[in-house]
Amino acid sequence: MTTLVLTVIGDDRAGLVKALADVVTEHGGNWERSHLAELAGKFAGIVVVTVPDVGAPALREALGPLDGLLDVTVHEGGADEAGAGVAPGRRVRLSVLGNDHPGIVQAVSGTLAELGVSVVELESLTRDAPMAGGRLFEAQAVVSVPDTVSLDVVARELELLAGEVQVDVALEPAD
């Protein structure tokens, strides 16, 4: 089996997922996993599909006509073994909340990188602040903390950073 990672983007409208799913299915592919969302009027995401090795070239070619409806870029996936490509370590959920301003993601991701912590998943958004006016920045992440790094150290470093960039951070075990 060949694993393909598809990145997709297009103007948001009904039927985009169906158009992509039709092509994958018509070429013997299996839709394994995806993260898709409407962002600023665009529909964007990433999809992992598997397809028999002999069908991979035809699937790649068939995705080209989706240009105009969806721009699709096809990447070769990694190894198929269970756990391949998964960041080793303990999974922890990280929450960030504060008044929106430039540099929050840069600061938090920089601290994590310095500690050797990998971001496994990250979702963020801005929204209106309910009582105070202005905008709030909110992020939810799952991170992988190496076994050689203390969770107390990660929490302490993120708390120090939180004071600097004026956000609240919380760590809790990931489910």
XYZ file of N, CA and C in Angstrom:
525
model
N 0.843 -1.192 0.000
C 0.000 0.000 0.000
C 0.878 1.242 0.000
N 0.392 2.248 -0.675
C 1.050 3.545 -0.699
C 0.237 4.507 0.144
N 0.918 5.254 0.998
C 0.260 6.285 1.791
C 0.553 7.630 1.144
N -0.508 8.388 0.885
C -0.381 9.721 0.311
C -0.955 10.734 1.279
N -0.285 11.839 1.392
C -0.767 12.941 2.212
C -1.159 14.056 1.245
N -2.430 14.428 1.287
C -2.950 15.452 0.380
C -3.153 16.747 1.150
N -2.613 17.837 0.643
C -2.956 19.141 1.185
C -3.918 19.779 0.195
N -5.003 20.346 0.725
C -6.052 20.882 -0.140
C -6.430 22.289 0.298
N -6.772 23.123 -0.683
C -7.299 24.444 -0.391
C -8.133 24.903 -1.580
N -9.223 25.594 -1.271
C -10.081 26.139 -2.316
C -11.092 27.081 -1.709
N -11.793 27.803 -2.569
C -12.859 28.670 -2.075
C -13.942 27.800 -1.459
N -14.397 28.175 -0.267
C -15.361 27.356 0.454
C -16.694 27.326 -0.276
N -17.210 26.129 -0.471
C -18.553 25.927 -1.030
C -18.943 24.474 -0.819
N -20.215 24.213 -0.948
C -20.734 22.860 -0.745
C -20.147 21.907 -1.785
N -19.868 20.683 -1.352
C -19.461 19.623 -2.259
C -17.972 19.401 -2.410
N -17.143 20.193 -1.747
C -15.699 20.033 -1.906
C -15.205 18.700 -1.360
N -15.668 18.319 -0.174
C -15.236 17.039 0.409
C -15.711 15.892 -0.470
N -16.932 15.972 -0.954
C -17.458 14.916 -1.823
C -16.628 14.788 -3.094
N -16.266 15.891 -3.711
C -15.462 15.847 -4.933
C -14.135 15.137 -4.687
N -13.500 15.454 -3.577
C -12.233 14.811 -3.240
C -12.436 13.336 -2.910
N -13.441 13.049 -2.101
C -13.719 11.658 -1.712
C -14.077 10.805 -2.927
N -14.800 11.370 -3.872
C -15.156 10.626 -5.093
C -13.901 10.174 -5.835
N -12.951 11.077 -6.015
C -11.730 10.740 -6.745
C -10.933 9.674 -5.997
N -10.811 9.828 -4.681
C -10.067 8.845 -3.883
C -10.706 7.470 -4.018
N -12.016 7.398 -3.849
C -12.730 6.111 -3.905
C -12.685 5.502 -5.300
N -12.883 6.320 -6.337
C -12.877 5.824 -7.718
C -11.535 5.191 -8.094
N -10.478 5.552 -7.389
C -9.159 5.012 -7.700
C -8.684 3.998 -6.656
N -9.639 3.435 -5.908
C -9.327 2.369 -4.969
C -8.660 2.831 -3.689
N -8.722 4.135 -3.435
C -8.096 4.673 -2.239
C -9.000 4.590 -1.029
N -8.395 4.668 0.134
C -9.128 4.662 1.392
C -8.776 5.931 2.162
N -9.793 6.696 2.521
C -9.624 7.930 3.288
C -9.339 7.518 4.723
N -8.113 7.746 5.212
C -7.691 7.274 6.526
C -7.909 8.302 7.637
N -7.495 9.537 7.379
C -7.526 10.558 8.429
C -7.512 11.926 7.773
N -8.137 12.900 8.426
C -8.126 14.248 7.852
C -8.355 15.304 8.917
N -7.887 16.496 8.614
C -8.175 17.709 9.364
C -8.550 18.740 8.315
N -9.806 19.141 8.299
C -10.314 20.067 7.292
C -11.100 21.165 7.988
N -11.026 22.387 7.459
C -11.752 23.485 8.086
C -11.944 24.627 7.104
N -12.968 25.427 7.361
C -13.166 26.692 6.657
C -12.381 27.734 7.433
N -11.514 28.441 6.731
C -10.694 29.485 7.341
C -10.695 30.695 6.416
N -11.249 31.806 6.900
C -11.245 33.063 6.141
C -11.800 32.897 4.730
N -12.902 32.145 4.598
C -13.541 31.958 3.305
C -12.909 30.894 2.427
N -11.833 30.295 2.891
C -11.187 29.201 2.164
C -11.471 27.904 2.901
N -11.519 26.817 2.155
C -11.643 25.494 2.735
C -10.266 24.866 2.596
N -9.676 24.461 3.707
C -8.307 23.973 3.666
C -8.143 22.780 4.575
N -7.142 21.977 4.278
C -6.873 20.868 5.165
C -5.850 19.912 4.629
N -5.783 18.812 5.351
C -4.836 17.759 5.036
C -5.569 16.424 5.177
N -5.305 15.534 4.244
C -5.985 14.237 4.208
C -4.935 13.158 3.974
N -5.019 12.077 4.753
C -4.153 10.920 4.549
C -4.998 9.829 3.902
N -4.519 9.337 2.751
C -5.206 8.241 2.066
C -4.205 7.126 1.807
N -4.719 5.907 1.756
C -3.909 4.785 1.308
C -4.521 4.261 0.023
N -3.671 3.742 -0.831
C -4.103 3.226 -2.125
C -3.150 2.086 -2.492
N -3.665 1.045 -3.149
C -2.743 0.000 -3.606
C -1.622 0.614 -4.445
N -0.419 0.073 -4.308
C 0.752 0.628 -4.999
C 0.503 0.856 -6.483
N -0.174 -0.096 -7.146
C -0.394 0.027 -8.594
C -1.353 1.174 -8.925
N -2.192 1.578 -7.973
C -3.165 2.640 -8.240
C -2.698 4.031 -7.886
N -1.561 4.143 -7.211
C -1.091 5.449 -6.758
C -0.843 6.436 -7.900
N -0.172 6.034 -8.979
C 0.055 7.006 -10.066
C -1.255 7.528 -10.673
N -2.229 6.654 -10.856
C -3.507 7.083 -11.431
C -4.249 8.032 -10.486
N -4.181 7.755 -9.186
C -4.829 8.647 -8.220
C -4.160 10.012 -8.238
N -2.841 10.025 -8.250
C -2.111 11.300 -8.318
C -2.568 12.117 -9.534
N -2.651 11.450 -10.676
C -3.036 12.137 -11.908
C -4.488 12.622 -11.843
N -5.360 11.830 -11.265
C -6.780 12.194 -11.201
C -7.035 13.384 -10.288
N -6.159 13.609 -9.339
C -6.339 14.739 -8.422
C -6.044 16.068 -9.102
N -5.308 16.050 -10.210
C -5.007 17.268 -10.957
C -6.236 18.015 -11.451
N -7.251 17.304 -11.998
C -8.446 18.014 -12.474
C -9.239 18.726 -11.381
N -8.929 18.484 -10.112
C -9.625 19.207 -9.049
C -9.123 20.639 -8.948
N -8.025 20.951 -9.695
C -7.568 22.340 -9.733
C -8.718 23.198 -10.254
N -8.906 24.330 -9.638
C -10.045 25.176 -9.968
C -11.148 24.985 -8.949
N -11.374 23.763 -8.534
C -12.326 23.471 -7.460
C -11.545 23.425 -6.150
N -10.510 22.617 -6.139
C -9.589 22.512 -5.009
C -8.180 22.418 -5.569
N -7.259 23.122 -4.968
C -5.854 22.923 -5.297
C -5.361 21.806 -4.390
N -4.902 20.726 -4.994
C -4.462 19.551 -4.240
C -2.980 19.329 -4.510
N -2.208 19.203 -3.439
C -0.806 18.833 -3.550
C -0.652 17.463 -2.908
N -0.001 16.561 -3.618
C 0.162 15.184 -3.151
C 1.591 14.981 -2.673
N 1.708 14.441 -1.469
C 3.003 14.137 -0.874
C 3.039 12.653 -0.538
N 4.214 12.043 -0.665
C 4.380 10.648 -0.244
C 4.307 10.588 1.273
N 3.542 9.643 1.794
C 3.468 9.451 3.236
C 4.675 8.682 3.734
N 4.774 8.590 5.054
C 5.871 7.859 5.675
C 5.579 6.382 5.715
N 6.347 5.697 6.516
C 6.199 4.250 6.675
C 4.834 3.914 7.233
N 4.340 2.731 6.880
C 3.010 2.306 7.300
C 2.995 1.591 8.644
N 4.150 1.280 9.220
C 4.157 0.538 10.466
C 3.439 1.319 11.556
N 2.770 0.601 12.448
C 2.061 1.255 13.550
C 3.044 2.064 14.365
N 2.680 3.307 14.601
C 3.515 4.174 15.419
C 4.620 4.876 14.653
N 4.823 4.552 13.368
C 5.873 5.213 12.605
C 5.524 6.687 12.455
N 6.500 7.530 12.646
C 6.288 8.958 12.488
C 5.643 9.623 13.683
N 5.304 8.880 14.706
C 4.679 9.442 15.892
C 5.779 9.928 16.827
N 5.637 11.170 17.277
C 6.645 11.724 18.186
C 6.659 10.913 19.474
N 7.836 10.434 19.901
C 7.907 9.650 21.134
C 7.733 10.551 22.348
N 7.307 9.964 23.441
C 7.168 10.724 24.683
C 5.761 10.673 25.225
N 5.560 11.464 26.268
C 4.253 11.525 26.926
C 3.394 12.586 26.265
N 2.145 12.253 26.002
C 1.211 13.202 25.388
C 0.584 14.061 26.469
N 0.607 15.374 26.240
C 0.058 16.344 27.183
C -0.768 17.346 26.398
N -1.898 17.751 26.966
C -2.740 18.770 26.345
C -2.323 20.133 26.895
N -2.123 21.087 25.997
C -1.721 22.447 26.343
C -2.808 23.400 25.900
N -3.254 24.272 26.805
C -4.250 25.294 26.487
C -3.610 26.659 26.691
N -3.894 27.568 25.777
C -3.391 28.938 25.854
C -4.573 29.867 25.628
N -4.700 30.904 26.479
C -5.780 31.868 26.344
C -5.279 33.233 26.784
N -5.561 34.243 25.973
C -5.167 35.600 26.348
C -5.636 36.603 25.325
N -5.411 37.877 25.625
C -5.734 38.914 24.652
C -4.881 38.698 23.416
N -5.510 38.804 22.257
C -4.810 38.534 21.009
C -3.783 39.621 20.715
N -2.599 39.193 20.343
C -1.548 40.092 19.868
C -0.523 39.261 19.113
N 0.228 39.887 18.208
C 1.231 39.138 17.446
C 2.282 38.517 18.350
N 2.725 37.312 17.979
C 3.853 36.680 18.644
C 3.529 35.599 19.654
N 2.252 35.352 19.938
C 1.908 34.341 20.938
C 2.365 32.956 20.481
N 2.005 32.568 19.269
C 2.373 31.230 18.774
C 3.890 31.113 18.670
N 4.546 32.155 18.222
C 6.001 32.136 18.113
C 6.643 31.913 19.482
N 6.165 32.623 20.490
C 6.749 32.512 21.828
C 6.512 31.125 22.429
N 5.280 30.641 22.354
C 4.963 29.339 22.944
C 5.703 28.225 22.211
N 5.667 28.249 20.877
C 6.346 27.194 20.121
C 7.855 27.260 20.320
N 8.395 28.453 20.513
C 9.829 28.589 20.780
C 10.228 27.947 22.094
N 9.423 28.176 23.135
C 9.693 27.555 24.436
C 9.604 26.038 24.335
N 8.584 25.552 23.654
C 8.441 24.104 23.490
C 9.641 23.518 22.747
N 10.053 24.172 21.677
C 11.181 23.668 20.881
C 12.467 23.647 21.711
N 12.688 24.681 22.510
C 13.885 24.719 23.356
C 13.924 23.545 24.332
N 12.745 23.066 24.742
C 12.661 21.948 25.673
C 12.638 20.593 24.967
N 12.627 20.604 23.634
C 12.564 19.358 22.875
C 11.169 18.777 22.800
N 10.158 19.601 23.063
C 8.767 19.159 23.048
C 8.210 19.343 21.632
N 7.597 18.299 21.087
C 7.032 18.341 19.734
C 5.540 18.650 19.783
N 5.099 19.480 18.860
C 3.670 19.746 18.707
C 3.095 18.643 17.827
N 2.133 17.905 18.358
C 1.491 16.823 17.620
C 0.254 17.356 16.886
N -0.527 18.168 17.578
C -1.711 18.806 16.993
C -1.824 20.206 17.568
N -2.322 21.132 16.758
C -2.526 22.495 17.217
C -3.740 23.079 16.519
N -4.662 23.603 17.312
C -5.810 24.340 16.785
C -5.848 25.667 17.503
N -6.066 26.731 16.754
C -6.144 28.043 17.372
C -7.225 28.873 16.703
N -7.674 29.883 17.428
C -8.674 30.791 16.879
C -8.609 32.103 17.634
N -9.189 33.118 17.035
C -9.412 34.379 17.732
C -10.908 34.593 17.771
N -11.352 35.236 18.849
C -12.786 35.498 19.006
C -12.959 36.781 19.800
N -14.162 37.347 19.716
C -14.448 38.557 20.475
C -14.394 38.266 21.965
N -13.811 39.191 22.715
C -13.789 39.084 24.180
C -15.179 39.448 24.681
N -15.822 38.597 25.485
C -17.220 38.787 25.842
C -17.535 40.098 26.574
N -16.771 40.474 27.561
C -17.113 41.646 28.365
C -16.162 42.820 28.138
N -14.919 42.539 27.843
C -13.902 43.587 27.817
C -13.717 44.236 26.454
N -14.312 43.679 25.418
C -14.033 44.181 24.076
C -12.709 43.625 23.601
N -12.348 43.924 22.385
C -11.098 43.399 21.833
C -11.246 41.954 21.397
N -10.113 41.310 21.155
C -10.099 39.929 20.672
C -9.318 39.058 21.643
N -9.755 37.815 21.755
C -9.043 36.803 22.535
C -8.376 35.829 21.580
N -7.207 35.352 21.967
C -6.525 34.283 21.252
C -6.666 33.031 22.103
N -7.055 31.938 21.466
C -7.216 30.670 22.176
C -6.564 29.567 21.353
N -5.803 28.711 22.013
C -5.170 27.584 21.331
C -5.287 26.338 22.192
N -5.479 25.226 21.522
C -5.477 23.907 22.142
C -4.458 23.077 21.372
N -3.558 22.451 22.086
C -2.534 21.641 21.437
C -2.358 20.332 22.183
N -1.923 19.338 21.455
C -1.415 18.113 22.052
C 0.068 18.120 21.734
N 0.871 17.984 22.774
C 2.321 17.995 22.601
C 2.902 16.696 23.133
N 4.079 16.353 22.617
C 4.770 15.146 23.056
C 6.026 15.562 23.805
N 6.051 15.239 25.091
C 7.167 15.603 25.960
C 8.098 14.398 26.062
N 9.366 14.566 25.678
C 10.304 13.439 25.772
C 10.396 12.915 27.208
N 10.640 11.632 27.323
C 10.758 11.012 28.648
C 11.894 11.618 29.467
N 12.855 12.210 28.791
C 14.005 12.801 29.481
C 13.726 14.210 30.012
N 12.538 14.750 29.721
C 12.187 16.104 30.147
C 11.086 16.018 31.204
N 11.311 16.670 32.318
C 10.340 16.681 33.405
C 9.120 17.530 33.028
N 7.925 17.002 33.314
C 6.708 17.786 33.087
C 6.694 19.041 33.958
N 7.303 18.958 35.144
C 7.396 20.133 36.009
C 8.220 21.237 35.355
N 9.284 20.867 34.669
C 10.114 21.855 33.970
C 9.321 22.503 32.843
N 8.588 21.695 32.079
C 7.765 22.232 30.994
C 6.743 23.210 31.559
N 6.051 22.808 32.620
C 5.039 23.676 33.237
C 5.670 24.979 33.739
N 6.819 24.880 34.401
C 7.486 26.070 34.940
C 7.893 27.027 33.819
N 8.484 26.511 32.751
C 8.927 27.360 31.639
C 7.741 28.018 30.935
N 6.652 27.274 30.785
C 5.463 27.856 30.152
C 4.819 28.911 31.046
N 4.844 28.706 32.355
C 4.307 29.714 33.280
C 5.134 30.993 33.234
N 6.461 30.869 33.170
C 7.319 32.049 33.032
C 6.998 32.792 31.739
N 6.854 32.045 30.674
C 6.518 32.643 29.384
C 5.149 33.307 29.439
N 4.186 32.665 30.079
C 2.821 33.193 30.148
C 2.813 34.605 30.730
N 3.633 34.817 31.751
C 3.722 36.151 32.335
C 4.303 37.164 31.360
N 5.280 36.742 30.571
C 5.920 37.631 29.607
C 4.977 38.032 28.473
N 4.216 37.069 27.946
C 3.355 37.370 26.789
C 1.904 37.591 27.192
N 1.646 37.594 28.480
C 0.334 37.903 29.051
C -0.773 36.988 28.531
N -0.562 35.693 28.751
C -1.570 34.680 28.435
C -1.668 33.724 29.616
N -2.751 32.982 29.680
C -2.890 31.884 30.644
C -2.544 30.591 29.922
N -1.786 29.721 30.562
C -1.466 28.411 29.993
C -1.859 27.342 31.002
N -2.243 26.194 30.476
C -2.577 25.058 31.332
C -2.098 23.782 30.647
N -1.549 22.894 31.440
C -1.136 21.571 30.972
C -1.975 20.527 31.688
N -2.388 19.516 30.962
C -3.107 18.387 31.572
C -2.835 17.137 30.742
N -2.975 15.980 31.334
C -2.738 14.748 30.557
C -3.678 14.667 29.361
N -3.159 14.224 28.247
C -4.003 14.025 27.074
C -4.723 12.690 27.219
N -5.914 12.634 26.710
C -6.699 11.396 26.819
C -6.159 10.310 25.955
